mmCIF file of C-alpha atoms in Angstrom:
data_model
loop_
_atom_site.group_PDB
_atom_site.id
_atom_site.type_symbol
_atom_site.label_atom_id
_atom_site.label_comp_id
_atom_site.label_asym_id
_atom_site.label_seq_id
_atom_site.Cartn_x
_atom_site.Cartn_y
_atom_site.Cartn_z
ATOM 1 C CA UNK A 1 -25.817 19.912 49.874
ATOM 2 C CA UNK A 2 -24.019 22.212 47.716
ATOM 3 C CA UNK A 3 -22.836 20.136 45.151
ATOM 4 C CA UNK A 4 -26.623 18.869 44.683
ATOM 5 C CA UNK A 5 -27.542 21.982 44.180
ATOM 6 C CA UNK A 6 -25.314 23.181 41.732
ATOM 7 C CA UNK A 7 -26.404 19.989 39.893
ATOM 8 C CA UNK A 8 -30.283 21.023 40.042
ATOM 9 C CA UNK A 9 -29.333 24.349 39.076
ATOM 10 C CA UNK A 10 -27.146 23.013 35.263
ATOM 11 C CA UNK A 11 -30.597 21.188 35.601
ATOM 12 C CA UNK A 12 -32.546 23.912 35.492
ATOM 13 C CA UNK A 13 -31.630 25.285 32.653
ATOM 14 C CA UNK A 14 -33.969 25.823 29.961
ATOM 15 C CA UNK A 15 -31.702 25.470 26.705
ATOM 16 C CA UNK A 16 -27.996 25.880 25.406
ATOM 17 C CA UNK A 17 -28.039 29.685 25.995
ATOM 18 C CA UNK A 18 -28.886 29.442 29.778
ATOM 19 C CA UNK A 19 -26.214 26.647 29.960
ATOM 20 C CA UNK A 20 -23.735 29.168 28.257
ATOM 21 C CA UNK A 21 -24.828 32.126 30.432
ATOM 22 C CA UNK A 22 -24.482 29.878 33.558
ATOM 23 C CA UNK A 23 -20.756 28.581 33.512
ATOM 24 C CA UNK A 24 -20.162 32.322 32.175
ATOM 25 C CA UNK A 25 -21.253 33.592 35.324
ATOM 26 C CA UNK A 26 -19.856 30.829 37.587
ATOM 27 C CA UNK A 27 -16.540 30.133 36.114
ATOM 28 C CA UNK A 28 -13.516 32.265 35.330
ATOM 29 C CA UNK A 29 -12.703 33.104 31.513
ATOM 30 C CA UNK A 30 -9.677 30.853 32.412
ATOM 31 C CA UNK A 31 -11.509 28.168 34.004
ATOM 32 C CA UNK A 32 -13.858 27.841 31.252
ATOM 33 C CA UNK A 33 -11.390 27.395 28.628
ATOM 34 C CA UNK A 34 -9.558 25.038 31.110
ATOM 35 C CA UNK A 35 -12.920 23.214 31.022
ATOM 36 C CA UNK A 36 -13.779 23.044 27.381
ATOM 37 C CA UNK A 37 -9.740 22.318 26.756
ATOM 38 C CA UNK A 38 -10.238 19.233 28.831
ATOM 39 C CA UNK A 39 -13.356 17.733 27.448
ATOM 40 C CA UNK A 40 -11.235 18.156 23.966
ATOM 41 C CA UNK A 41 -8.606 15.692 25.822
ATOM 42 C CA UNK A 42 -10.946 13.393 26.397
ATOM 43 C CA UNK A 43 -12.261 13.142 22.720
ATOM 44 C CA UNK A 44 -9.266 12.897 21.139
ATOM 45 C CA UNK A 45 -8.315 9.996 23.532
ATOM 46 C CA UNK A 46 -11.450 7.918 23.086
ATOM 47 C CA UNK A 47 -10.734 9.032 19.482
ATOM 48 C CA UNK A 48 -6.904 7.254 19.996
ATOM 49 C CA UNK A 49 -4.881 10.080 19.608
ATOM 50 C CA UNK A 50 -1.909 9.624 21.214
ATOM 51 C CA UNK A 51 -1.145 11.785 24.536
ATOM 52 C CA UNK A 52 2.122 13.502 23.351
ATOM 53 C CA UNK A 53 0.400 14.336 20.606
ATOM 54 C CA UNK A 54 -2.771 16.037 22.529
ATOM 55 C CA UNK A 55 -0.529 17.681 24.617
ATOM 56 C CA UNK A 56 1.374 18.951 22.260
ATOM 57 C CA UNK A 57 -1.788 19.877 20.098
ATOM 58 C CA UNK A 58 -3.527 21.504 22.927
ATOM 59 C CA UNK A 59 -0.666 23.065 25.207
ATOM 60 C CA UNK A 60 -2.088 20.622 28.212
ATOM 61 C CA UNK A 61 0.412 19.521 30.935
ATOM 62 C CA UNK A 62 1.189 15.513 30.315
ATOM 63 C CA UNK A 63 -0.193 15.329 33.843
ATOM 64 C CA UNK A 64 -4.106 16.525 32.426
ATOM 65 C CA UNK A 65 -3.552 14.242 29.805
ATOM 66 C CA UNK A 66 -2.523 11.363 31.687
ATOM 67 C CA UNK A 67 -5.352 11.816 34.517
ATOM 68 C CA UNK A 68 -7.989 11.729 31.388
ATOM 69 C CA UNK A 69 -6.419 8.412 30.088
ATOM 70 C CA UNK A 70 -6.682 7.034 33.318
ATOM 71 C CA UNK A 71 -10.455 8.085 34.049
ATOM 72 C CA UNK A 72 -11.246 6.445 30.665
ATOM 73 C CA UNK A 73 -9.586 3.363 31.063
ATOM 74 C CA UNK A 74 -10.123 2.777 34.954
ATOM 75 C CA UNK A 75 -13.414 5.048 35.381
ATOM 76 C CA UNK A 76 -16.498 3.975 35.517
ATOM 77 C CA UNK A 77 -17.525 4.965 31.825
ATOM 78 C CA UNK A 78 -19.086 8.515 31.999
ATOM 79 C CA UNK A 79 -16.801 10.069 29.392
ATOM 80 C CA UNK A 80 -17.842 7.657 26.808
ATOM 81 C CA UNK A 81 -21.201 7.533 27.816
ATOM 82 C CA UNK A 82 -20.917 10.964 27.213
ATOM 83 C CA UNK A 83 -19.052 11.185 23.903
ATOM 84 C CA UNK A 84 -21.532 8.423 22.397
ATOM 85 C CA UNK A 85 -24.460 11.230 23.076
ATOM 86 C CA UNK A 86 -22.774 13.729 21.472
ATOM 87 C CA UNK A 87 -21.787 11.836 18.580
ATOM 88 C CA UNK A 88 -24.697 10.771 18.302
ATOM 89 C CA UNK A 89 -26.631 14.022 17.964
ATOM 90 C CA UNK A 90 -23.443 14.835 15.183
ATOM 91 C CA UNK A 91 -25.370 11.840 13.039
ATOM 92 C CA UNK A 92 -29.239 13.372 12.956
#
């Protein structure tokens, strides 16, 4: 139950601002940046950067770069799913 309901609560919110206050109140000023950092691993991978060089770029551990390569090439899609939206609102 509680991870549903941290999902209907994201849900709930009304626009970017109450998306930014939320994870501001839930998360850590560490764990936030941790969080952003990682979606920026993920781009640059579907982007083909090469690891070394997002790890070195970003100051991430091999290790979080590695475990997003492997959710891209063995998951089942959401990053790019994900990273299509976005780029896609880039192009309006």
């Amino acid at each position: 139950g509680w991870k549903k309901e941290l999902i209907e609560l994201i849900a709930s919110a009304k626009n970017r601002s109450d998306i930014k206050e939320l994870l501001a109140a839930l998360l850590t000023p560490m764990e936030y940046e941790e969080l952003a950092k990682r979606w920026q691993i993920v781009k640059r991978l579907i982007e083909g950067v090469p690891q070394r060089e997002i790890k070195k770029e970003l100051g991430a551990s091999i290790a979080t770069v590695t475990r997003g390569s492997r959710e891209i090439q063995y998951g089942n899609g959401t990053f790019q799913k994900f990273y299509k939206r976005l780029e896609g609102r880039k192009t309006r």
